PDB file of C-alpha atoms in Angstrom:
ATOM      1  CA  UNK A   1      -4.926 -19.150  16.120  1.00  0.00           C
ATOM      2  CA  UNK A   2      -4.808 -15.770  14.773  1.00  0.00           C
ATOM      3  CA  UNK A   3      -3.990 -15.177  11.260  1.00  0.00           C
ATOM      4  CA  UNK A   4      -4.786 -12.546   7.876  1.00  0.00           C
ATOM      5  CA  UNK A   5      -4.608 -14.339   4.312  1.00  0.00           C
ATOM      6  CA  UNK A   6      -4.410 -12.122   0.978  1.00  0.00           C
ATOM      7  CA  UNK A   7      -6.172 -14.905  -1.458  1.00  0.00           C
ATOM      8  CA  UNK A   8      -3.193 -15.257  -3.850  1.00  0.00           C
ATOM      9  CA  UNK A   9       0.353 -14.105  -3.870  1.00  0.00           C
ATOM     10  CA  UNK A  10       0.443 -12.889  -7.197  1.00  0.00           C
ATOM     11  CA  UNK A  11      -2.324 -11.600  -9.517  1.00  0.00           C
ATOM     12  CA  UNK A  12      -2.206 -10.926 -13.275  1.00  0.00           C
ATOM     13  CA  UNK A  13      -4.712  -8.968 -14.849  1.00  0.00           C
ATOM     14  CA  UNK A  14      -5.463  -6.957 -18.451  1.00  0.00           C
ATOM     15  CA  UNK A  15      -5.045  -3.318 -18.635  1.00  0.00           C
ATOM     16  CA  UNK A  16      -8.561  -2.094 -18.112  1.00  0.00           C
ATOM     17  CA  UNK A  17      -9.941  -4.870 -16.313  1.00  0.00           C
ATOM     18  CA  UNK A  18     -11.144  -4.807 -12.654  1.00  0.00           C
ATOM     19  CA  UNK A  19      -8.903  -6.517 -10.277  1.00  0.00           C
ATOM     20  CA  UNK A  20     -10.326  -8.101  -7.105  1.00  0.00           C
ATOM     21  CA  UNK A  21      -8.243  -9.071  -4.012  1.00  0.00           C
ATOM     22  CA  UNK A  22      -9.000 -10.602  -1.018  1.00  0.00           C
ATOM     23  CA  UNK A  23      -8.334  -9.929   2.535  1.00  0.00           C
ATOM     24  CA  UNK A  24      -9.329 -12.956   5.078  1.00  0.00           C
ATOM     25  CA  UNK A  25      -8.955 -12.858   8.863  1.00  0.00           C
ATOM     26  CA  UNK A  26      -9.211 -15.595  11.472  1.00  0.00           C
ATOM     27  CA  UNK A  27      -9.808 -15.235  14.870  1.00  0.00           C
ATOM     28  CA  UNK A  28      -9.756 -11.682  14.944  1.00  0.00           C
ATOM     29  CA  UNK A  29     -13.037  -9.146  15.636  1.00  0.00           C
ATOM     30  CA  UNK A  30     -11.593  -5.952  13.939  1.00  0.00           C
ATOM     31  CA  UNK A  31     -13.406  -2.635  14.240  1.00  0.00           C
ATOM     32  CA  UNK A  32     -11.639  -1.236  10.857  1.00  0.00           C
ATOM     33  CA  UNK A  33      -9.486  -2.516   8.061  1.00  0.00           C
ATOM     34  CA  UNK A  34      -7.134  -0.542   6.672  1.00  0.00           C
ATOM     35  CA  UNK A  35      -5.675  -1.236   2.678  1.00  0.00           C
ATOM     36  CA  UNK A  36      -1.853   0.179   1.808  1.00  0.00           C
ATOM     37  CA  UNK A  37      -0.413   0.113  -1.642  1.00  0.00           C
ATOM     38  CA  UNK A  38       3.904  -0.589  -1.469  1.00  0.00           C
ATOM     39  CA  UNK A  39       6.106  -0.045  -4.341  1.00  0.00           C
ATOM     40  CA  UNK A  40       9.424  -1.739  -4.680  1.00  0.00           C
ATOM     41  CA  UNK A  41      11.811  -0.803  -2.477  1.00  0.00           C
ATOM     42  CA  UNK A  42       9.550   1.465  -0.523  1.00  0.00           C
ATOM     43  CA  UNK A  43       6.921   1.702   2.364  1.00  0.00           C
ATOM     44  CA  UNK A  44       3.658   1.179   1.950  1.00  0.00           C
ATOM     45  CA  UNK A  45       1.146   3.996   1.474  1.00  0.00           C
ATOM     46  CA  UNK A  46      -2.367   3.901   3.086  1.00  0.00           C
ATOM     47  CA  UNK A  47      -4.674   3.623   0.548  1.00  0.00           C
ATOM     48  CA  UNK A  48      -7.937   3.593   2.329  1.00  0.00           C
ATOM     49  CA  UNK A  49      -9.967   2.400   5.892  1.00  0.00           C
ATOM     50  CA  UNK A  50     -13.301   0.869   6.209  1.00  0.00           C
ATOM     51  CA  UNK A  51     -14.995   0.563   9.507  1.00  0.00           C
ATOM     52  CA  UNK A  52     -17.465  -2.913  10.757  1.00  0.00           C
ATOM     53  CA  UNK A  53     -20.548  -0.266  10.136  1.00  0.00           C
ATOM     54  CA  UNK A  54     -19.760  -0.054   6.377  1.00  0.00           C
ATOM     55  CA  UNK A  55     -20.520  -2.284   3.984  1.00  0.00           C
ATOM     56  CA  UNK A  56     -18.368  -0.199   1.304  1.00  0.00           C
ATOM     57  CA  UNK A  57     -16.080   2.953   0.892  1.00  0.00           C
ATOM     58  CA  UNK A  58     -14.599   4.305  -2.546  1.00  0.00           C
ATOM     59  CA  UNK A  59     -11.986   6.471  -3.931  1.00  0.00           C
ATOM     60  CA  UNK A  60     -11.616   7.386  -7.682  1.00  0.00           C
ATOM     61  CA  UNK A  61     -11.077   3.825  -9.121  1.00  0.00           C
ATOM     62  CA  UNK A  62     -10.892   1.654  -5.589  1.00  0.00           C
ATOM     63  CA  UNK A  63     -13.667   0.345  -3.671  1.00  0.00           C
ATOM     64  CA  UNK A  64     -13.437  -1.366  -0.840  1.00  0.00           C
ATOM     65  CA  UNK A  65     -16.169  -3.675   0.975  1.00  0.00           C
ATOM     66  CA  UNK A  66     -15.797  -5.790   4.589  1.00  0.00           C
ATOM     67  CA  UNK A  67     -18.257  -8.652   5.690  1.00  0.00           C
ATOM     68  CA  UNK A  68     -17.691  -8.981   9.186  1.00  0.00           C
ATOM     69  CA  UNK A  69     -19.769 -12.514   8.645  1.00  0.00           C
ATOM     70  CA  UNK A  70     -17.523 -13.543   6.445  1.00  0.00           C
ATOM     71  CA  UNK A  71     -14.516 -12.041   7.910  1.00  0.00           C
ATOM     72  CA  UNK A  72     -13.471 -10.862   4.846  1.00  0.00           C
ATOM     73  CA  UNK A  73     -12.414  -7.616   3.032  1.00  0.00           C
ATOM     74  CA  UNK A  74     -12.612  -7.102  -0.988  1.00  0.00           C
ATOM     75  CA  UNK A  75     -10.439  -4.675  -2.430  1.00  0.00           C
ATOM     76  CA  UNK A  76     -11.040  -3.425  -6.666  1.00  0.00           C
ATOM     77  CA  UNK A  77      -9.704  -1.609  -8.752  1.00  0.00           C
ATOM     78  CA  UNK A  78     -12.238  -0.703 -12.159  1.00  0.00           C
ATOM     79  CA  UNK A  79     -10.114   0.265 -14.923  1.00  0.00           C
ATOM     80  CA  UNK A  80      -6.553  -1.110 -14.006  1.00  0.00           C
ATOM     81  CA  UNK A  81      -3.794   0.816 -15.431  1.00  0.00           C
ATOM     82  CA  UNK A  82      -0.122  -0.609 -15.614  1.00  0.00           C
ATOM     83  CA  UNK A  83       0.825   2.127 -13.259  1.00  0.00           C
ATOM     84  CA  UNK A  84      -1.917   0.275 -10.392  1.00  0.00           C
ATOM     85  CA  UNK A  85       0.922  -2.767 -10.543  1.00  0.00           C
ATOM     86  CA  UNK A  86       2.322  -2.596  -6.636  1.00  0.00           C
ATOM     87  CA  UNK A  87       1.877  -5.097  -3.588  1.00  0.00           C
ATOM     88  CA  UNK A  88      -1.335  -4.603  -1.650  1.00  0.00           C
ATOM     89  CA  UNK A  89      -1.340  -5.253   1.856  1.00  0.00           C
ATOM     90  CA  UNK A  90      -4.354  -5.602   4.101  1.00  0.00           C
ATOM     91  CA  UNK A  91      -4.192  -4.765   8.319  1.00  0.00           C
ATOM     92  CA  UNK A  92      -6.059  -4.746  11.036  1.00  0.00           C
ATOM     93  CA  UNK A  93      -5.702  -3.524  14.877  1.00  0.00           C
ATOM     94  CA  UNK A  94      -5.976  -7.034  16.633  1.00  0.00           C
ATOM     95  CA  UNK A  95      -6.868  -5.734  19.558  1.00  0.00           C
ATOM     96  CA  UNK A  96      -8.754  -2.387  18.484  1.00  0.00           C
ATOM     97  CA  UNK A  97      -6.835  -0.616  21.305  1.00  0.00           C
ATOM     98  CA  UNK A  98      -4.976   1.832  18.565  1.00  0.00           C
ATOM     99  CA  UNK A  99      -1.276   0.634  20.125  1.00  0.00           C
ATOM    100  CA  UNK A 100      -0.549  -2.149  17.099  1.00  0.00           C
ATOM    101  CA  UNK A 101      -1.307  -3.028  13.727  1.00  0.00           C
ATOM    102  CA  UNK A 102      -1.153  -6.708  12.334  1.00  0.00           C
ATOM    103  CA  UNK A 103      -0.689  -6.656   8.271  1.00  0.00           C
ATOM    104  CA  UNK A 104      -1.677  -9.400   5.665  1.00  0.00           C
ATOM    105  CA  UNK A 105       1.456 -10.966   3.491  1.00  0.00           C
ATOM    106  CA  UNK A 106       0.070  -8.783   0.411  1.00  0.00           C
ATOM    107  CA  UNK A 107      -0.882  -9.491  -3.418  1.00  0.00           C
ATOM    108  CA  UNK A 108       1.568  -8.345  -5.756  1.00  0.00           C
ATOM    109  CA  UNK A 109      -0.464  -7.347  -8.698  1.00  0.00           C
ATOM    110  CA  UNK A 110       0.803  -6.662 -11.970  1.00  0.00           C
ATOM    111  CA  UNK A 111      -1.688  -4.928 -15.289  1.00  0.00           C
ATOM    112  CA  UNK A 112      -0.251  -6.017 -18.805  1.00  0.00           C
ATOM    113  CA  UNK A 113      -1.016  -3.287 -21.255  1.00  0.00           C
TER     114      UNK A 113
ATOM    115  CA  UNK B   1       7.949  18.033   5.680  1.00  0.00           C
ATOM    116  CA  UNK B   2       9.783  14.956   5.308  1.00  0.00           C
ATOM    117  CA  UNK B   3       7.721  12.203   7.469  1.00  0.00           C
ATOM    118  CA  UNK B   4       9.012   9.649   8.530  1.00  0.00           C
ATOM    119  CA  UNK B   5      13.108   8.957   7.067  1.00  0.00           C
ATOM    120  CA  UNK B   6      15.124   5.800   8.374  1.00  0.00           C
ATOM    121  CA  UNK B   7      18.599   5.658   8.017  1.00  0.00           C
ATOM    122  CA  UNK B   8      20.412   3.766   7.065  1.00  0.00           C
ATOM    123  CA  UNK B   9      19.535   2.273   4.215  1.00  0.00           C
ATOM    124  CA  UNK B  10      21.212  -0.090   3.299  1.00  0.00           C
ATOM    125  CA  UNK B  11      23.895  -2.526   6.244  1.00  0.00           C
ATOM    126  CA  UNK B  12      25.871  -5.546   6.050  1.00  0.00           C
ATOM    127  CA  UNK B  13      26.640  -6.825   9.193  1.00  0.00           C
ATOM    128  CA  UNK B  14      28.707  -9.736  10.515  1.00  0.00           C
ATOM    129  CA  UNK B  15      27.123 -12.247  12.857  1.00  0.00           C
ATOM    130  CA  UNK B  16      27.416 -11.340  16.355  1.00  0.00           C
ATOM    131  CA  UNK B  17      27.872  -7.557  15.536  1.00  0.00           C
ATOM    132  CA  UNK B  18      25.731  -4.824  16.766  1.00  0.00           C
ATOM    133  CA  UNK B  19      24.198  -1.647  15.070  1.00  0.00           C
ATOM    134  CA  UNK B  20      21.317   0.645  15.343  1.00  0.00           C
ATOM    135  CA  UNK B  21      18.874   1.661  13.172  1.00  0.00           C
ATOM    136  CA  UNK B  22      17.037   5.185  13.540  1.00  0.00           C
ATOM    137  CA  UNK B  23      13.588   6.387  12.388  1.00  0.00           C
ATOM    138  CA  UNK B  24      12.925   9.688  12.786  1.00  0.00           C
ATOM    139  CA  UNK B  25       9.132  11.441  11.970  1.00  0.00           C
ATOM    140  CA  UNK B  26       8.756  15.626  11.898  1.00  0.00           C
ATOM    141  CA  UNK B  27       4.677  14.661  11.870  1.00  0.00           C
ATOM    142  CA  UNK B  28       4.673  14.938  15.726  1.00  0.00           C
ATOM    143  CA  UNK B  29       2.941  11.832  15.741  1.00  0.00           C
ATOM    144  CA  UNK B  30       2.222  10.083  19.146  1.00  0.00           C
ATOM    145  CA  UNK B  31       2.270   5.981  18.008  1.00  0.00           C
ATOM    146  CA  UNK B  32       5.689   4.698  16.445  1.00  0.00           C
ATOM    147  CA  UNK B  33       6.110   1.227  15.205  1.00  0.00           C
ATOM    148  CA  UNK B  34       9.250  -1.410  13.917  1.00  0.00           C
ATOM    149  CA  UNK B  35       8.255  -3.712  11.935  1.00  0.00           C
ATOM    150  CA  UNK B  36       9.972  -6.184  10.092  1.00  0.00           C
ATOM    151  CA  UNK B  37       9.250  -8.238   6.595  1.00  0.00           C
ATOM    152  CA  UNK B  38      10.509 -11.119   5.108  1.00  0.00           C
ATOM    153  CA  UNK B  39       9.625 -12.455   1.489  1.00  0.00           C
ATOM    154  CA  UNK B  40       6.043 -14.410   1.848  1.00  0.00           C
ATOM    155  CA  UNK B  41       5.564 -13.207   5.869  1.00  0.00           C
ATOM    156  CA  UNK B  42       4.500 -10.001   5.469  1.00  0.00           C
ATOM    157  CA  UNK B  43       5.088  -7.085   7.988  1.00  0.00           C
ATOM    158  CA  UNK B  44       6.245  -8.472  11.439  1.00  0.00           C
ATOM    159  CA  UNK B  45       5.898  -5.752  14.525  1.00  0.00           C
ATOM    160  CA  UNK B  46       8.570  -6.045  16.522  1.00  0.00           C
ATOM    161  CA  UNK B  47       8.516  -2.946  19.218  1.00  0.00           C
ATOM    162  CA  UNK B  48       6.278  -0.449  19.409  1.00  0.00           C
ATOM    163  CA  UNK B  49       5.890   3.152  20.941  1.00  0.00           C
ATOM    164  CA  UNK B  50       3.103   5.052  22.381  1.00  0.00           C
ATOM    165  CA  UNK B  51       4.626   7.913  23.352  1.00  0.00           C
ATOM    166  CA  UNK B  52       8.012   9.169  24.351  1.00  0.00           C
ATOM    167  CA  UNK B  53       9.491   7.155  27.235  1.00  0.00           C
ATOM    168  CA  UNK B  54       7.644   4.625  26.570  1.00  0.00           C
ATOM    169  CA  UNK B  55       7.885   1.037  24.576  1.00  0.00           C
ATOM    170  CA  UNK B  56       6.071  -2.538  24.090  1.00  0.00           C
ATOM    171  CA  UNK B  57       6.836  -5.560  22.455  1.00  0.00           C
ATOM    172  CA  UNK B  58       5.061  -6.816  19.147  1.00  0.00           C
ATOM    173  CA  UNK B  59       5.232 -10.270  18.400  1.00  0.00           C
ATOM    174  CA  UNK B  60       8.700 -11.082  16.909  1.00  0.00           C
ATOM    175  CA  UNK B  61      11.027  -8.857  19.841  1.00  0.00           C
ATOM    176  CA  UNK B  62      13.300 -11.421  20.394  1.00  0.00           C
ATOM    177  CA  UNK B  63      17.199  -9.911  19.828  1.00  0.00           C
ATOM    178  CA  UNK B  64      15.817  -6.599  19.472  1.00  0.00           C
ATOM    179  CA  UNK B  65      16.049  -3.735  21.527  1.00  0.00           C
ATOM    180  CA  UNK B  66      14.353  -0.290  21.179  1.00  0.00           C
ATOM    181  CA  UNK B  67      14.295   3.627  23.173  1.00  0.00           C
ATOM    182  CA  UNK B  68      11.914   6.636  22.567  1.00  0.00           C
ATOM    183  CA  UNK B  69      14.028   9.076  24.211  1.00  0.00           C
ATOM    184  CA  UNK B  70      12.361  11.904  21.817  1.00  0.00           C
ATOM    185  CA  UNK B  71       9.040  11.835  20.658  1.00  0.00           C
ATOM    186  CA  UNK B  72      10.558  12.240  17.226  1.00  0.00           C
ATOM    187  CA  UNK B  73      13.003   9.311  17.267  1.00  0.00           C
ATOM    188  CA  UNK B  74      12.616   5.755  18.034  1.00  0.00           C
ATOM    189  CA  UNK B  75      15.637   3.930  17.675  1.00  0.00           C
ATOM    190  CA  UNK B  76      16.344  -0.315  17.040  1.00  0.00           C
ATOM    191  CA  UNK B  77      19.256  -2.251  18.111  1.00  0.00           C
ATOM    192  CA  UNK B  78      20.521  -5.561  17.176  1.00  0.00           C
ATOM    193  CA  UNK B  79      22.816  -5.599  19.756  1.00  0.00           C
ATOM    194  CA  UNK B  80      24.390  -8.905  18.910  1.00  0.00           C
ATOM    195  CA  UNK B  81      23.336  -9.585  14.866  1.00  0.00           C
ATOM    196  CA  UNK B  82      21.987 -13.304  13.316  1.00  0.00           C
ATOM    197  CA  UNK B  83      21.449 -14.697  10.052  1.00  0.00           C
ATOM    198  CA  UNK B  84      17.801 -14.626  11.014  1.00  0.00           C
ATOM    199  CA  UNK B  85      17.797 -10.805  10.970  1.00  0.00           C
ATOM    200  CA  UNK B  86      18.730 -10.790   7.628  1.00  0.00           C
ATOM    201  CA  UNK B  87      15.657  -8.490   6.178  1.00  0.00           C
ATOM    202  CA  UNK B  88      13.935  -5.338   5.155  1.00  0.00           C
ATOM    203  CA  UNK B  89      13.046  -3.230   8.409  1.00  0.00           C
ATOM    204  CA  UNK B  90      10.517  -0.440   8.278  1.00  0.00           C
ATOM    205  CA  UNK B  91       9.658   2.471  10.468  1.00  0.00           C
ATOM    206  CA  UNK B  92       6.194   3.728  10.334  1.00  0.00           C
ATOM    207  CA  UNK B  93       4.374   6.185  12.605  1.00  0.00           C
ATOM    208  CA  UNK B  94       0.880   7.655  13.697  1.00  0.00           C
ATOM    209  CA  UNK B  95      -0.671  10.456  15.129  1.00  0.00           C
ATOM    210  CA  UNK B  96      -3.862   9.472  17.306  1.00  0.00           C
ATOM    211  CA  UNK B  97      -3.566   5.925  17.487  1.00  0.00           C
ATOM    212  CA  UNK B  98      -4.976   3.004  15.721  1.00  0.00           C
ATOM    213  CA  UNK B  99      -8.378   3.072  17.658  1.00  0.00           C
ATOM    214  CA  UNK B 100      -9.381   5.924  15.495  1.00  0.00           C
ATOM    215  CA  UNK B 101      -8.019   3.984  12.496  1.00  0.00           C
ATOM    216  CA  UNK B 102      -5.261   6.824  11.815  1.00  0.00           C
ATOM    217  CA  UNK B 103      -3.202   5.488   9.243  1.00  0.00           C
ATOM    218  CA  UNK B 104       0.390   4.657   8.954  1.00  0.00           C
ATOM    219  CA  UNK B 105       3.204   6.766   8.013  1.00  0.00           C
ATOM    220  CA  UNK B 106       5.694   4.615   6.370  1.00  0.00           C
ATOM    221  CA  UNK B 107       9.515   5.296   6.106  1.00  0.00           C
ATOM    222  CA  UNK B 108      11.381   3.646   2.967  1.00  0.00           C
ATOM    223  CA  UNK B 109      12.985   0.800   5.225  1.00  0.00           C
ATOM    224  CA  UNK B 110      16.700  -0.383   5.348  1.00  0.00           C
ATOM    225  CA  UNK B 111      17.649  -2.995   3.718  1.00  0.00           C
ATOM    226  CA  UNK B 112      20.162  -4.942   6.361  1.00  0.00           C
ATOM    227  CA  UNK B 113      22.159  -8.193   5.224  1.00  0.00           C
ATOM    228  CA  UNK B 114      23.774 -10.367   8.418  1.00  0.00           C
ATOM    229  CA  UNK B 115      26.524 -12.612   7.087  1.00  0.00           C
TER     230      UNK B 115
END
């Protein structure tokens, strides 16, 4: 069956450390992956997109990698801050038709001061 | 520029009652979506629309109907609410469709409780 998994439901790290979140998928062949941030009581907000022909993408303190052989994307936040505490979701287009998106369950990140 | 606006923000229904959730976007987006979010299950697609007058079923469409009479609005209806429909409902839109990797823009959700 098709599914998307994210490494853990919750992740606690110390301020200043690098947070690494994992997104694994099964029985999909996505052309790209997206990462979103969701704060409590709010809708998800788009952060980054990485395509299948890109190994790595960066935006400020964020870095995303995409390994189509391992069927995995890693999302890194360097020099993490308490303000980075949120739930992070990965998403992909299951058919690459551009008509719908499938989301992982999310990882709740807490950055402790 | 408000983005994606959902109304109402909260609602409590009794089993068997009906209601309509409204989603409005002011970005002239073609594609619109309704998701539900439940603890531990992530966002699941209910219905979506690739243009005015068109709708399609997503992963969990049973018990819901939708309409897209105007490009900027996407309505989600519950004809006879059930406790299993207690959830947070999110509307989203995107301009060029996911093929181009265009990101989804989400509203802030409607929290629905069915007793």
